[in-house]
Amino acid sequence: EGEVYKYYAEGEWCKSSSGKSVPIINPTTRKPEYKVQACTQEEVNKVMEGAKAAQKAWAKTPLWKRAELLHRAAAILKDNKGPIAECLVKEIAKPAKDAVTEVVRSGDLVSYTAEEGVRILGEGKFLVSDSFPGNERSKYCLTSKIPLGVVLAIPPFNYPVNLAVSKIGPALIAGNALVLKPPTQGAVAALHMVHCFHLAGFPKGLISCITGKGSEIGDFLTMHPGVNCISFTGGDTGIAISKKAGMIPLQMELGGKDACIILEDADLDLVAANVVKGGFSYSGQRCTAVKVVLVMESVADAVVDKVNAKVEKLTVGPPEEDCDVTPVVTESSANFIEGLVMDAKEKGATFCQEYRREGNLIWPLLLDHVRPDMRIAWEEPFGPVLPVIRISSVEEGIHHCNASNFGLQGCVFTRDINKAIMISDAMETGTVQINSAPARGPDHFPFQGLKDSGIGSQGITNSINMMTKIKSTVINLP
Ligand code: G3P
């Protein structure tokens, strides 16, 4: 029957009393690869109780000690990059080299978080009262940042390790307890990562990892009275969570339709390299992938030709062979992508390559002459298919970008820096990249989405601050 990976609670590896498991299907073989415990609501309750108790003591643990443990976890994580990356390859079909990069980046993120935490949490504010009208200098106010309590972290399948530690690190350094609900695809990689924190020696109950079916424990977790903050990255589920969650801070990143606006004076070789990297790396399964190309008509043919030449060179196949384009995460995801492609075909888009699919593997496809009546002009495929819309003015490009319900990132290619800045100001997205494809990193940069792309800002510093509250003590002088 094969091993069922245990979940992590109270510093121990546990079997669920449900006796049930959740299978993880390898996207490449489409066969079950691993199994994880299907935790019950009762088990969630226990984890929440344990987290609450552990957090009380952790908040009193000196900041430098919290940082020391995080540094230790980061080092162990990096030492274990091989086996963790192997899980990423099998669970989410991430190309082998990118899988290793994800783990190394995660270790670096945890170390940086520890360093940033001791700096920003090591300082508070001192205010005096007589700056406000009517007051004498009779009140001194001391402020510091205190933890929120228990943080619930829900990362997505595309970075099960990295987008977990980007929540775990800030939560822990700030003195919170952390409950992780990993995505099903990526759960075993996440459990391995949690094991690194276990080996580092964090106190029992401070960090736990609950696995199971969203339908059974999803709402129960997100609506649990023991949760004091939710940090979520993923899709539409985030909108549902935000409607159901209580009066607690939310940090959400829910995808995007990142536009790439290309002006006539752009360096077209730079454009092509970034469109291909931005559109097709990890088969387009990144929130920050280039998801629509908006190119000035006069350079459109040249851009399409240059991009096609590079698309032709992309390797397509299994993640073990480190191919550029690998199978998408699930069959339903592949079906969804195919639906967008077929809709565009019916409505007259030009296919620059032949559409080809085998199982979950979809060959990279550039769709030219896409028009606004096509679904792919607006929807997020999360796959290796990229629409090109030809525009006759920059305003048309900005208008298309801003008409989207998403607002994560965008990019603009031009040699005119003044124009680039004006376009950046006009684009309703959390970040605009000038002369490069959208990307979240480096991981200490602010990362945020406008509109349906999210709530709050991430990035190491912002996440630490978001997972704290200000506490003030006022000294009233006689
Ligand atoms: O899809 C997740 C999003 O955070 C992208 O991260 O590093 O690929 O830009 P990155």
XYZ file of C-alpha atoms and ligand atoms in Angstrom:
488
model
C 0.000 0.000 0.000
C 2.965 2.300 0.525
C 3.891 4.690 3.250
C 1.592 7.522 4.281
C 3.630 10.575 5.277
C 2.860 11.711 8.812
C 1.725 15.193 9.734
C 3.601 17.297 12.290
C 2.072 18.377 15.591
C 3.400 19.007 19.112
C 6.928 18.413 17.844
C 6.070 14.895 16.696
C 5.224 13.047 13.514
C 1.659 11.764 13.793
C -0.810 9.487 12.069
C -4.304 10.834 11.657
C -7.090 9.091 13.553
C -9.155 9.328 10.347
C -7.257 6.342 8.985
C -7.592 8.079 5.599
C -4.982 9.482 3.308
C -4.790 11.892 0.381
C -2.907 10.722 -2.726
C -0.463 12.996 -4.519
C -0.461 12.404 -8.246
C 2.832 12.832 -10.084
C 1.984 15.280 -12.917
C 4.403 13.535 -15.288
C 3.438 9.884 -14.785
C -0.130 10.769 -13.710
C 0.175 7.968 -11.169
C 0.012 8.264 -7.357
C 3.481 9.130 -6.067
C 2.970 9.790 -2.345
C 0.255 9.804 0.263
C -0.307 12.189 3.153
C -2.558 12.010 6.208
C -6.129 13.260 5.889
C -6.292 15.165 9.180
C -9.551 15.648 11.050
C -11.118 18.780 12.527
C -10.369 17.411 15.984
C -6.698 17.217 15.064
C -6.845 20.811 13.848
C -8.270 21.833 17.230
C -5.403 20.105 19.021
C -2.791 21.756 16.820
C -4.360 25.159 17.496
C -4.303 24.587 21.252
C -0.667 23.491 21.116
C 0.266 26.476 18.963
C -1.376 28.897 21.360
C 0.476 27.485 24.356
C 3.832 27.364 22.570
C 3.443 30.929 21.334
C 3.149 32.338 24.859
C 6.601 31.035 25.773
C 8.094 31.830 22.372
C 7.086 35.500 22.621
C 9.247 35.686 25.745
C 12.202 33.956 24.113
C 14.907 36.537 23.373
C 14.918 37.779 19.813
C 18.523 36.734 19.235
C 17.656 33.165 20.251
C 14.718 33.090 17.856
C 17.076 34.324 15.132
C 19.663 31.698 16.028
C 17.127 28.894 15.571
C 16.037 30.313 12.230
C 19.656 30.461 11.046
C 20.045 26.835 12.082
C 16.888 25.814 10.209
C 18.117 27.696 7.125
C 21.413 25.808 7.142
C 19.696 22.422 7.574
C 17.288 23.282 4.782
C 20.160 24.040 2.419
C 21.955 20.831 3.436
C 18.818 18.912 2.466
C 18.276 20.598 -0.871
C 18.725 17.334 -2.768
C 15.933 15.212 -1.257
C 13.542 18.163 -0.990
C 14.120 19.121 -4.614
C 13.447 15.520 -5.601
C 9.979 15.780 -4.042
C 9.337 19.012 -5.946
C 10.240 17.234 -9.167
C 7.846 14.368 -8.453
C 4.976 16.307 -6.888
C 4.793 19.436 -8.997
C 7.016 18.573 -11.990
C 9.348 21.485 -11.313
C 12.450 21.220 -13.534
C 15.260 19.601 -11.502
C 17.562 22.646 -11.376
C 14.747 25.063 -10.511
C 13.685 22.702 -7.730
C 17.140 22.945 -6.143
C 17.121 26.725 -6.624
C 13.795 26.933 -4.801
C 15.224 25.215 -1.728
C 18.453 27.252 -1.691
C 16.473 30.471 -2.141
C 14.313 29.358 0.790
C 17.319 28.878 3.062
C 18.604 32.311 2.097
C 15.168 33.778 2.738
C 15.022 32.307 6.249
C 18.514 33.623 7.121
C 17.736 37.057 5.751
C 14.482 37.077 7.727
C 16.359 36.295 10.934
C 18.784 39.156 10.276
C 16.072 41.601 9.265
C 13.974 40.571 12.259
C 16.612 41.308 14.866
C 17.101 44.750 13.296
C 13.526 45.907 12.862
C 12.100 44.230 15.963
C 15.057 45.395 18.023
C 13.897 48.974 17.683
C 10.815 50.744 18.970
C 9.712 54.361 19.136
C 9.738 57.009 21.793
C 7.198 59.832 21.450
C 6.585 62.925 23.528
C 3.186 64.568 24.022
C 3.904 68.249 23.527
C 4.006 68.109 19.782
C 0.200 67.819 19.707
C -1.744 71.034 20.402
C -2.882 71.541 23.984
C -0.369 69.107 25.502
C 2.495 69.706 27.864
C 5.560 67.487 27.825
C 3.930 65.271 30.411
C 3.457 62.004 28.540
C 6.133 59.739 27.176
C 5.046 56.993 24.826
C 7.124 53.859 24.272
C 6.162 51.588 21.382
C 7.338 48.173 20.319
C 6.164 45.461 17.972
C 4.452 42.456 19.539
C 3.367 39.199 17.883
C -0.192 38.540 16.717
C -0.414 34.999 18.125
C -0.994 32.065 15.793
C -0.365 32.591 12.070
C -1.964 30.237 9.553
C 0.156 29.844 6.416
C -1.347 28.491 3.196
C 1.141 28.414 0.305
C 0.333 27.320 -3.264
C 1.570 24.342 -5.266
C 4.017 26.306 -7.417
C 6.428 27.146 -4.569
C 5.399 24.761 -1.766
C 8.717 25.303 0.041
C 9.634 28.881 -0.796
C 6.181 30.396 -0.331
C 5.858 28.432 2.924
C 9.091 29.756 4.431
C 8.275 33.292 3.247
C 5.408 33.045 5.765
C 7.048 30.836 8.409
C 10.233 32.913 8.792
C 8.545 36.287 9.408
C 5.900 34.721 11.677
C 8.461 32.980 13.894
C 11.014 35.780 14.156
C 8.204 38.105 15.221
C 7.250 35.751 18.080
C 4.228 34.040 16.554
C 3.382 30.345 16.373
C 2.835 28.955 12.892
C 0.396 26.422 11.515
C 1.127 25.328 7.959
C -1.432 23.859 5.600
C 0.591 22.901 2.519
C -0.979 22.404 -0.898
C -1.703 18.749 -1.692
C 0.740 18.818 -4.632
C 3.885 19.806 -2.771
C 2.819 18.532 0.651
C 5.664 16.034 0.938
C 8.279 18.653 0.001
C 6.696 20.903 2.632
C 6.827 18.121 5.256
C 10.529 17.620 4.493
C 11.068 21.354 4.896
C 9.215 21.308 8.223
C 11.483 18.458 9.295
C 14.431 20.852 8.893
C 12.751 23.217 11.376
C 12.153 20.206 13.641
C 15.849 19.304 13.520
C 16.792 22.911 14.272
C 15.119 22.442 17.654
C 12.137 24.775 17.765
C 9.930 24.279 20.826
C 7.082 21.753 20.630
C 3.882 23.038 19.079
C 5.399 26.277 17.812
C 5.361 25.075 14.243
C 2.987 22.425 12.956
C 1.960 21.080 9.607
C -1.552 19.815 8.952
C -2.303 17.907 5.756
C -5.626 16.888 4.339
C -8.503 17.689 2.065
C -9.474 21.320 1.702
C -13.107 20.211 1.641
C -12.783 18.710 5.125
C -10.443 21.034 6.975
C -10.065 24.091 4.713
C -12.883 26.273 6.037
C -12.437 24.821 9.507
C -8.839 26.030 9.554
C -9.403 29.463 8.043
C -12.429 30.162 10.259
C -10.841 28.720 13.388
C -11.088 31.073 16.386
C -7.516 30.171 17.337
C -6.097 31.745 14.176
C -4.880 35.339 14.587
C -3.572 35.969 11.061
C -3.786 34.260 7.667
C -1.093 34.457 5.036
C -2.364 32.880 1.829
C -0.962 32.569 -1.673
C -3.021 30.914 -4.357
C -6.076 31.371 -6.527
C -9.730 32.270 -6.108
C -9.910 30.362 -2.814
C -8.309 33.462 -1.315
C -11.378 35.547 -2.133
C -13.579 32.974 -0.372
C -11.220 32.960 2.626
C -11.284 36.742 2.897
C -15.077 36.649 3.051
C -15.172 34.017 5.767
C -12.200 34.983 7.922
C -12.818 36.796 11.164
C -11.456 40.158 12.297
C -7.839 39.219 11.743
C -5.097 40.599 9.499
C -4.942 38.944 6.097
C -2.037 38.754 3.706
C -3.143 37.477 0.316
C -1.623 36.987 -3.078
C -4.085 35.648 -5.594
C -2.504 35.581 -9.013
C -2.240 38.019 -11.837
C -2.475 38.745 -15.518
C 0.882 40.473 -15.790
C 1.109 42.564 -18.940
C 4.260 43.183 -20.919
C 4.011 46.500 -22.779
C 6.518 46.821 -25.628
C 7.245 50.226 -27.147
C 8.684 50.915 -30.579
C 12.109 51.928 -29.272
C 12.587 48.806 -27.133
C 15.652 46.552 -27.352
C 13.872 43.695 -29.108
C 16.436 41.030 -28.227
C 16.047 41.935 -24.562
C 12.278 41.827 -25.052
C 12.351 38.361 -26.617
C 14.571 36.925 -23.907
C 12.307 38.288 -21.171
C 9.031 37.348 -22.836
C 10.201 33.744 -23.173
C 11.635 33.564 -19.663
C 8.695 35.451 -18.166
C 6.049 33.555 -20.098
C 7.362 30.011 -20.143
C 9.590 29.359 -17.128
C 8.032 26.678 -14.920
C 5.608 26.304 -17.807
C 3.924 29.619 -17.011
C 2.819 28.418 -13.570
C 3.891 31.552 -11.709
C 1.670 34.341 -10.439
C 4.244 36.739 -11.873
C 4.539 35.084 -15.280
C 4.103 37.328 -18.302
C 0.467 36.534 -19.154
C -0.256 38.963 -21.957
C 2.071 40.679 -24.417
C 0.905 44.129 -25.549
C 3.143 45.139 -28.423
C 3.145 48.219 -30.658
C 2.028 47.165 -34.123
C 5.138 48.568 -35.863
C 7.476 46.193 -33.993
C 5.002 43.324 -33.479
C 6.202 41.159 -36.400
C 9.825 41.506 -35.299
C 8.965 40.679 -31.668
C 6.849 37.682 -32.621
C 9.637 36.364 -34.896
C 12.292 36.737 -32.206
C 10.097 35.155 -29.546
C 9.203 32.258 -31.839
C 12.865 31.584 -32.562
C 13.440 31.199 -28.823
C 10.264 29.186 -28.210
C 11.509 26.702 -30.783
C 14.620 26.124 -28.683
C 12.714 25.381 -25.461
C 13.054 21.772 -24.386
C 9.791 20.009 -23.601
C 9.543 16.909 -21.441
C 10.021 15.465 -17.957
C 11.288 17.591 -15.041
C 13.906 14.941 -14.204
C 15.646 15.849 -17.477
C 15.481 19.498 -16.490
C 13.357 20.371 -19.512
C 12.231 24.003 -19.809
C 8.581 23.104 -20.248
C 7.271 20.254 -18.097
C 3.794 18.789 -17.456
C 1.379 21.182 -15.753
C 0.350 20.320 -12.231
C -2.949 18.491 -12.766
C -5.094 17.135 -15.523
C -7.830 19.646 -14.706
C -5.300 22.435 -15.056
C -4.282 21.089 -18.483
C -7.954 20.903 -19.469
C -8.522 24.488 -18.374
C -5.531 25.687 -20.411
C -6.791 23.739 -23.416
C -10.183 25.397 -23.026
C -8.588 28.843 -23.300
C -6.565 27.771 -26.328
C -9.626 26.340 -28.118
C -11.670 29.453 -27.394
C -8.899 31.592 -28.934
C -8.735 29.284 -31.951
C -12.475 29.503 -32.585
C -12.314 33.275 -32.365
C -9.459 33.523 -34.883
C -6.158 33.837 -33.016
C -3.026 32.977 -34.994
C -1.186 29.947 -33.602
C 2.558 30.464 -33.963
C 3.174 26.805 -33.137
C 0.990 23.780 -33.508
C -1.065 23.097 -30.367
C 0.199 19.880 -28.874
C -0.653 18.057 -25.647
C 0.217 14.669 -24.195
C -1.328 14.007 -20.791
C -0.487 17.007 -18.644
C 2.324 18.088 -20.947
C 1.431 21.068 -23.114
C 3.947 22.313 -25.675
C 4.766 26.032 -25.510
C 2.437 28.110 -27.624
C 2.452 31.755 -28.652
C -0.924 33.065 -29.798
C -0.716 36.117 -32.040
C -3.499 38.535 -33.039
C -5.409 37.875 -29.827
C -8.369 40.203 -29.375
C -10.255 41.360 -26.289
C -13.232 39.099 -27.012
C -11.068 36.027 -26.375
C -10.980 34.563 -22.858
C -7.202 34.248 -22.970
C -6.935 38.035 -23.221
C -8.191 38.249 -19.623
C -7.959 34.878 -17.896
C -4.876 33.427 -16.257
C -3.923 30.149 -18.027
C -1.202 29.155 -15.529
C 0.331 27.201 -18.370
C 2.804 27.535 -21.262
C 0.490 29.478 -23.571
C 0.993 33.181 -24.146
C -1.302 35.650 -25.937
C -0.004 38.578 -27.995
C -2.232 41.592 -28.511
C -1.096 44.162 -31.033
C -1.701 47.756 -29.929
C -1.656 51.011 -31.866
C -0.894 53.293 -28.925
C 0.682 53.094 -25.498
C -2.634 54.266 -24.054
C -4.325 51.214 -25.537
C -1.792 48.997 -23.754
C -2.248 50.761 -20.422
C -6.004 50.576 -20.866
C -5.896 46.810 -21.440
C -3.647 46.315 -18.440
C -5.922 48.379 -16.190
C -9.141 46.799 -17.433
C -8.035 43.522 -15.838
C -9.470 42.525 -12.472
C -5.905 41.577 -11.532
C -3.130 43.984 -10.614
C -0.067 42.045 -9.534
C 2.871 43.139 -11.671
C 3.516 44.416 -15.161
C 6.496 45.326 -17.266
C 7.390 47.870 -19.888
C 10.171 47.765 -22.460
C 11.544 51.047 -23.808
C 14.841 52.920 -23.928
C 13.073 56.113 -22.833
C 13.232 56.103 -19.034
C 10.883 59.068 -18.652
C 8.215 57.310 -20.698
C 8.791 54.121 -18.725
C 8.206 55.880 -15.420
C 5.065 57.577 -16.683
C 3.718 54.243 -17.898
C 4.630 52.642 -14.579
C 2.687 55.340 -12.747
C -0.321 54.738 -14.999
C -0.354 50.943 -14.595
C -2.647 49.749 -11.797
C -0.370 46.991 -10.540
C 1.561 46.445 -7.322
C 4.906 46.501 -9.139
C 6.086 47.506 -12.595
C 9.391 46.237 -13.930
C 11.209 48.424 -16.412
C 13.104 46.406 -19.063
C 12.711 43.047 -17.335
C 10.052 40.389 -16.863
C 7.947 40.503 -13.691
C 9.340 38.658 -10.665
C 8.783 38.563 -6.943
C 12.437 38.473 -5.948
C 14.849 39.493 -4.609
C 12.811 38.358 -1.650
C 13.282 41.467 0.475
C 11.610 43.648 -2.167
C 7.993 44.576 -1.458
C 5.574 42.252 -3.248
C 1.908 43.146 -3.504
C -1.066 43.006 -5.770
C -3.769 45.570 -6.367
C -7.446 44.723 -6.986
C -8.166 40.956 -7.081
C -4.440 40.177 -6.887
C -4.322 40.517 -3.163
C -4.369 42.184 0.211
C -1.351 43.703 1.931
C 2.280 43.629 0.941
C 4.796 40.816 1.240
C 8.564 40.742 1.012
C 10.605 39.951 4.099
C 10.369 43.320 5.867
C 6.703 43.879 5.093
C 5.779 40.370 6.191
C 7.534 40.753 9.533
C 5.747 44.037 10.143
C 2.423 42.608 9.005
C 2.716 39.766 11.503
C 3.072 42.132 14.447
C 0.968 44.687 16.260
C 2.122 47.931 17.828
C 1.996 47.981 21.594
C 2.482 51.237 23.438
C 3.074 52.097 27.051
C 2.498 55.714 28.085
C 4.314 57.139 31.083
C 2.290 59.954 32.615
C 4.542 62.352 34.490
C 3.230 64.123 37.541
O 3.511 32.423 -8.226
C 4.109 32.863 -7.086
C 4.761 34.208 -7.205
O 5.053 34.659 -5.936
C 5.924 34.247 -8.161
O 7.193 34.249 -7.616
O 9.639 34.272 -7.732
O 8.335 33.274 -9.586
O 8.336 35.723 -9.263
P 8.458 34.381 -8.611
